[in-house]
Coordinates of C-alpha atoms in Angstrom, one line a residue:
M1 CA -54.8 88.9 58.5
A2 CA -52.2 91.2 56.8
E3 CA -50.7 88.3 55.0
F4 CA -54.2 87.2 53.8
Y5 CA -54.9 90.6 52.3
A6 CA -51.4 90.8 50.8
V7 CA -52.2 87.5 49.0
L8 CA -55.5 88.8 47.7
I9 CA -53.9 92.0 46.5
S10 CA -51.6 89.9 44.4
G11 CA -54.8 88.9 42.5
L12 CA -55.6 92.6 41.9
L13 CA -52.1 93.3 40.6
I14 CA -52.0 90.3 38.4
G15 CA -55.4 91.3 37.1
M16 CA -54.2 94.8 36.3
L17 CA -51.2 93.5 34.3
F18 CA -53.5 91.0 32.5
G19 CA -55.9 93.9 31.7
I20 CA -53.1 96.1 30.4
I21 CA -51.9 93.3 28.1
L22 CA -55.4 92.5 26.8
Q23 CA -56.1 96.1 26.1
R24 CA -52.8 97.0 24.4
G25 CA -52.9 93.8 22.4
R26 CA -56.6 94.0 21.5
F27 CA -56.7 90.3 22.6
C28 CA -60.1 88.6 22.4
M29 CA -60.7 85.0 21.6
N30 CA -64.1 85.7 20.0
S31 CA -62.3 87.8 17.5
A32 CA -59.5 85.2 17.1
F33 CA -61.9 82.4 16.2
R34 CA -64.4 84.5 14.3
D35 CA -61.7 86.1 12.1
I36 CA -60.6 82.8 10.8
I37 CA -63.9 82.1 9.0
L38 CA -65.1 85.6 8.3
L39 CA -61.9 87.5 7.4
K40 CA -59.3 84.7 6.8
E41 CA -57.2 86.6 9.3
Y42 CA -54.9 84.6 11.5
K43 CA -52.9 87.0 13.6
L44 CA -55.0 86.7 16.7
I45 CA -55.2 82.9 16.6
K46 CA -51.5 82.9 16.3
S47 CA -51.3 85.0 19.4
V48 CA -53.5 82.5 21.2
A49 CA -51.2 79.7 20.1
L50 CA -48.1 81.5 21.4
A51 CA -49.9 82.1 24.7
L52 CA -50.7 78.4 25.0
L53 CA -47.2 77.2 24.1
T54 CA -45.7 79.7 26.6
C55 CA -48.0 78.4 29.3
M56 CA -47.2 74.8 28.5
A57 CA -43.5 75.4 28.8
G58 CA -43.9 77.3 32.1
F59 CA -46.5 75.0 33.6
G60 CA -44.3 72.0 32.7
I61 CA -41.3 73.5 34.5
M62 CA -43.3 74.4 37.6
G63 CA -45.0 71.0 37.6
L64 CA -41.8 69.0 37.3
A65 CA -40.1 71.2 40.0
G66 CA -43.0 70.7 42.4
W67 CA -43.9 74.4 42.5
V68 CA -47.5 73.8 41.5
T69 CA -49.8 70.8 41.8
W70 CA -51.5 69.8 38.5
N71 CA -55.2 70.5 38.6
P72 CA -57.0 69.5 35.3
K73 CA -60.6 70.4 34.8
P74 CA -63.1 67.5 35.0
L75 CA -64.4 65.8 31.9
F76 CA -68.2 65.7 31.8
A77 CA -69.9 63.4 29.3
Y78 CA -72.5 66.0 28.5
G79 CA -71.5 69.2 30.2
S80 CA -68.0 69.7 28.7
I81 CA -69.0 69.8 25.0
I82 CA -72.5 71.3 25.5
G83 CA -71.3 74.0 27.9
G84 CA -68.4 74.8 25.6
F85 CA -70.7 75.0 22.6
V86 CA -73.2 77.2 24.4
F87 CA -70.4 79.5 25.6
G88 CA -69.2 79.9 22.0
L89 CA -72.7 80.9 20.9
G90 CA -72.9 83.4 23.8
M91 CA -69.6 85.1 23.1
V92 CA -70.7 85.8 19.5
L93 CA -73.9 87.5 20.7
A94 CA -72.0 89.3 23.5
A95 CA -69.4 90.5 20.9
G96 CA -66.6 89.3 23.1
C97 CA -65.3 86.4 25.2
A98 CA -65.2 86.5 29.0
S99 CA -61.8 88.2 29.1
G100 CA -62.5 90.4 26.1
T101 CA -65.8 91.6 27.6
T102 CA -64.2 92.3 30.9
Y103 CA -61.3 94.4 29.6
R104 CA -63.5 96.4 27.3
V105 CA -65.5 97.6 30.2
G106 CA -62.3 99.4 31.2
E107 CA -62.3 101.1 27.8
G108 CA -65.7 102.6 28.5
M109 CA -67.8 100.2 26.3
M110 CA -71.2 100.1 27.9
G111 CA -72.4 97.2 25.7
S112 CA -69.6 95.1 27.2
L113 CA -70.7 96.2 30.7
V114 CA -74.2 95.0 29.9
A115 CA -72.7 91.7 28.6
L116 CA -70.6 91.4 31.8
V117 CA -73.7 91.8 34.0
G118 CA -75.4 89.1 31.9
L119 CA -72.4 86.8 32.3
A120 CA -72.3 87.3 36.1
I121 CA -76.1 86.7 36.5
G122 CA -76.1 83.7 34.1
A123 CA -73.1 82.1 35.9
F124 CA -74.5 82.8 39.4
T125 CA -77.9 81.4 38.4
T126 CA -76.4 78.3 36.8
K127 CA -74.0 77.7 39.7
S128 CA -76.3 78.1 42.7
G129 CA -79.7 79.5 41.5
A130 CA -82.7 78.5 39.4
L131 CA -80.6 76.7 36.8
S132 CA -78.4 74.7 39.2
G133 CA -80.5 71.6 38.5
V134 CA -79.5 71.8 34.8
T135 CA -75.9 72.0 35.8
T136 CA -76.2 68.9 38.1
A137 CA -77.8 66.9 35.3
L138 CA -75.3 67.8 32.6
Q139 CA -72.4 67.1 35.0
S140 CA -73.8 63.9 36.4
V141 CA -71.5 61.7 34.3
S142 CA -67.8 62.6 34.9
T143 CA -64.4 61.0 34.7
G144 CA -62.9 63.6 37.0
G145 CA -59.8 65.5 36.1
I146 CA -57.8 63.5 33.6
T147 CA -54.9 64.5 31.3
V148 CA -53.7 63.3 28.0
F149 CA -50.4 61.7 29.3
G150 CA -51.4 61.0 33.0
D151 CA -48.5 61.4 35.4
L152 CA -46.1 62.3 32.6
T153 CA -48.2 65.3 31.5
P154 CA -45.9 68.0 32.9
L155 CA -42.9 66.5 31.1
F156 CA -44.8 66.3 27.8
C157 CA -46.1 69.9 28.3
L158 CA -42.5 71.1 28.7
I159 CA -41.4 69.3 25.6
I160 CA -44.3 70.4 23.4
G161 CA -44.1 73.9 24.7
V162 CA -40.4 74.4 24.1
I163 CA -40.4 72.7 20.6
G164 CA -43.6 74.6 19.7
L165 CA -42.1 78.0 20.8
V166 CA -38.9 77.4 18.8
V167 CA -40.8 76.4 15.7
T168 CA -43.4 79.2 15.8
F169 CA -40.7 81.8 16.6
Y170 CA -38.9 80.9 13.4
F171 CA -41.8 80.4 11.0
W172 CA -44.1 83.1 12.4
V173 CA -42.3 85.7 14.4
F174 CA -38.8 85.8 13.0
K175 CA -39.9 85.6 9.3
E176 CA -42.5 88.4 9.9
I177 CA -40.0 90.7 11.6
K178 CA -37.4 90.0 8.8
A179 CA -40.0 90.6 6.1
K180 CA -41.0 93.9 7.6
R181 CA -37.4 94.8 8.4
E182 CA -38.3 95.5 12.0
K183 CA -36.3 95.2 15.2
F184 CA -37.3 92.5 17.6
F185 CA -36.1 94.6 20.5
D186 CA -36.7 98.3 19.6
F187 CA -35.8 100.5 22.6
S188 CA -36.2 103.8 20.7
N189 CA -39.3 105.7 21.8
L190 CA -39.9 103.0 24.4
G191 CA -42.6 104.9 26.2
E192 CA -44.6 105.5 23.1
N193 CA -44.2 101.9 21.9
I194 CA -45.5 100.6 25.2
F195 CA -48.2 103.0 26.1
K196 CA -49.4 104.6 22.9
K197 CA -49.0 102.1 20.1
G198 CA -50.8 98.8 19.8
W199 CA -48.8 95.8 20.7
S200 CA -47.8 93.2 18.1
W201 CA -49.7 89.9 18.1
Y202 CA -46.6 87.9 19.1
S203 CA -45.6 90.2 22.0
T204 CA -49.2 89.9 23.3
G205 CA -49.2 86.2 23.1
Y206 CA -45.9 85.7 24.9
L207 CA -46.9 88.2 27.6
I208 CA -50.3 86.6 28.3
G209 CA -48.5 83.2 28.6
I210 CA -46.0 84.7 31.1
I211 CA -48.6 86.4 33.2
N212 CA -50.6 83.1 33.4
I213 CA -47.4 81.3 34.5
I214 CA -46.9 83.8 37.3
A215 CA -50.6 83.8 38.3
W216 CA -50.7 80.1 39.1
P217 CA -48.4 79.9 42.2
L218 CA -49.8 83.2 43.5
S219 CA -53.4 81.9 43.1
A220 CA -52.4 78.7 44.8
A221 CA -50.9 80.6 47.7
A222 CA -54.3 82.2 48.2
G223 CA -56.0 78.7 48.4
R224 CA -57.1 78.5 44.7
N225 CA -54.9 76.0 42.9
Y226 CA -55.4 77.2 39.3
P227 CA -54.0 79.7 36.8
L228 CA -56.0 82.6 35.3
G229 CA -59.8 82.5 35.1
I230 CA -62.6 85.0 34.7
T231 CA -66.1 83.6 35.3
A232 CA -65.5 82.4 38.9
G233 CA -64.4 85.9 39.8
W234 CA -67.6 87.4 38.7
I235 CA -69.7 84.8 40.5
G236 CA -67.9 85.7 43.7
N237 CA -68.3 89.4 43.2
L238 CA -72.1 89.0 42.5
K239 CA -72.5 86.7 45.5
Y240 CA -70.9 89.4 47.6
L241 CA -73.2 92.1 46.3
V242 CA -76.3 89.9 46.8
T243 CA -75.4 88.4 50.2
G244 CA -72.8 90.7 51.7
D245 CA -70.6 87.6 52.3
V246 CA -67.0 89.0 52.3
A247 CA -65.7 85.4 52.1
A248 CA -67.0 85.3 48.5
L249 CA -64.3 87.8 47.5
S250 CA -61.5 85.4 46.7
W251 CA -58.2 85.9 44.8
I252 CA -60.0 85.5 41.4
S253 CA -62.6 88.1 42.4
W254 CA -59.9 90.6 42.9
L255 CA -58.2 89.5 39.6
V256 CA -61.2 90.3 37.4
L257 CA -61.6 93.7 39.0
G258 CA -57.9 94.3 38.3
V259 CA -58.5 93.5 34.6
I260 CA -60.9 96.4 34.4
V261 CA -58.6 98.7 36.3
G262 CA -55.6 97.7 34.2
A263 CA -57.5 98.2 30.9
L264 CA -58.8 101.5 32.2
I265 CA -55.3 102.8 33.0
A266 CA -53.9 101.5 29.6
S267 CA -56.7 103.1 27.6
L268 CA -56.5 106.4 29.4
I269 CA -52.7 106.7 28.8
A270 CA -53.2 105.7 25.1
G271 CA -56.0 108.2 24.7
E272 CA -58.4 105.4 23.8
F273 CA -60.9 105.6 26.6
K274 CA -64.3 106.7 25.6
L275 CA -67.8 106.0 26.9
R276 CA -69.6 104.3 24.1
T277 CA -73.2 103.0 24.1
P278 CA -74.7 100.8 21.4
K279 CA -77.0 102.8 19.2
E280 CA -79.8 100.2 19.1
G281 CA -81.6 98.8 22.1
K282 CA -81.6 95.4 20.2
T283 CA -77.8 95.3 20.4
I284 CA -77.9 95.9 24.2
L285 CA -80.4 93.1 24.6
L286 CA -78.4 90.7 22.5
Q287 CA -75.2 91.5 24.4
F288 CA -77.0 90.9 27.8
L289 CA -78.4 87.6 26.4
G290 CA -75.0 86.7 25.0
G291 CA -73.4 87.4 28.4
F292 CA -76.0 85.3 30.2
I293 CA -75.5 82.4 27.8
M294 CA -71.7 82.6 28.3
G295 CA -72.2 82.5 32.1
F296 CA -74.4 79.4 31.7
G297 CA -72.0 77.7 29.4
A298 CA -68.9 78.5 31.5
V299 CA -70.5 76.9 34.7
V300 CA -71.7 73.8 32.8
A301 CA -68.3 73.3 31.2
S302 CA -66.5 74.2 34.4
G303 CA -64.7 77.1 32.8
C304 CA -64.8 79.9 30.2
N305 CA -62.4 80.6 27.4
V306 CA -59.7 81.6 30.0
G307 CA -60.3 78.8 32.6
N308 CA -60.6 76.0 30.0
L309 CA -58.7 77.2 26.9
L310 CA -55.9 79.5 28.2
S311 CA -55.3 77.7 31.6
G312 CA -56.7 74.2 31.0
I313 CA -55.3 73.2 27.6
P314 CA -51.7 74.0 28.7
Q315 CA -52.3 71.3 31.4
L316 CA -53.4 69.0 28.6
S317 CA -56.7 68.5 30.5
V318 CA -59.0 66.3 28.5
G319 CA -62.1 68.1 29.9
S320 CA -60.7 71.5 28.9
I321 CA -59.7 70.3 25.4
V322 CA -63.3 69.0 24.8
S323 CA -64.8 72.2 26.2
S324 CA -62.5 74.3 24.1
V325 CA -63.5 72.4 20.9
G326 CA -67.1 73.2 21.9
I327 CA -66.3 76.9 22.3
V328 CA -64.7 77.1 18.9
L329 CA -67.5 75.2 17.2
G330 CA -70.2 77.3 18.9
C331 CA -68.4 80.5 17.8
W332 CA -68.0 79.4 14.2
F333 CA -71.6 78.1 14.0
L334 CA -73.3 81.3 15.1
A335 CA -70.7 83.6 13.4
F336 CA -71.3 81.8 10.1
L337 CA -75.1 82.1 10.4
L338 CA -75.0 85.8 11.2
F339 CA -72.4 86.5 8.5
R340 CA -74.4 84.6 5.9
E341 CA -77.6 86.4 6.9
K342 CA -75.9 89.8 6.5
D343 CA -74.3 88.7 3.3
D344 CA -77.6 87.6 1.8

């Protein structure tokens, strides 16, 4: 029993580290995708790319060494693209992706808390409630978990990851540091740089990739053979609150709670914690609706932006790639419509 709880606590600790990184790096995939078309800003999407490449290299090593067993998400003929697209719509309305919404609760943002409640309810309802029939229908045609290169996928992940990291380091990171005449390793005022100042996009990307690599074997040791995720954790937590079933509190349930705790600690130390409530009731309603839609889309697509994009793409899962394309398209579609409406 002690060993069981020790394994679950590892989920809490990984979640706390993940939450700290998200908060200090202001990392949100909704912002990353939206900023491309609205602001022509690419730093966050570069951070996402570095995280993916880091994961690919790490996953490849662990897969080839036999430390983890490859576990790609299933490809659904309808569910993957539809669920992803709906999730993308939802994160625009919620003003944050699943991970971004979760960590912002730790900063005191009540709108994000409302969105998170919506996500949990939407996911729970779609997984095992009134909308479960829709899920069954949209997931009725599936090829199972397939990868781009089959049994050779771990090797290709390692190759792509290493080459990608070298190329992006030179053209993105090294050139930016050189242009700004900064130090790559600056140990002066270390405490202030870590706890007070915002982290660079490249440091954030690398660290998210590293924490995801560490998370996979720890999660597998707890009986969940998969890297980081978000939505499944909130489904488990809500199930526990509704039914009282302690078994619902798995490794991933502890992880998502840890994300909030980590973000809370980081924001308090940085002096950035503040209880903030949206001024208009309409905004609160939209964030709840966005969260609910995200929960629906995540279950239908068998993963959110973390489960599919951050953890699935580095495994070269075809299902995750299709779902992630849907997420990006959904985000761009609604962000463009809302931006055009405000611009007019």
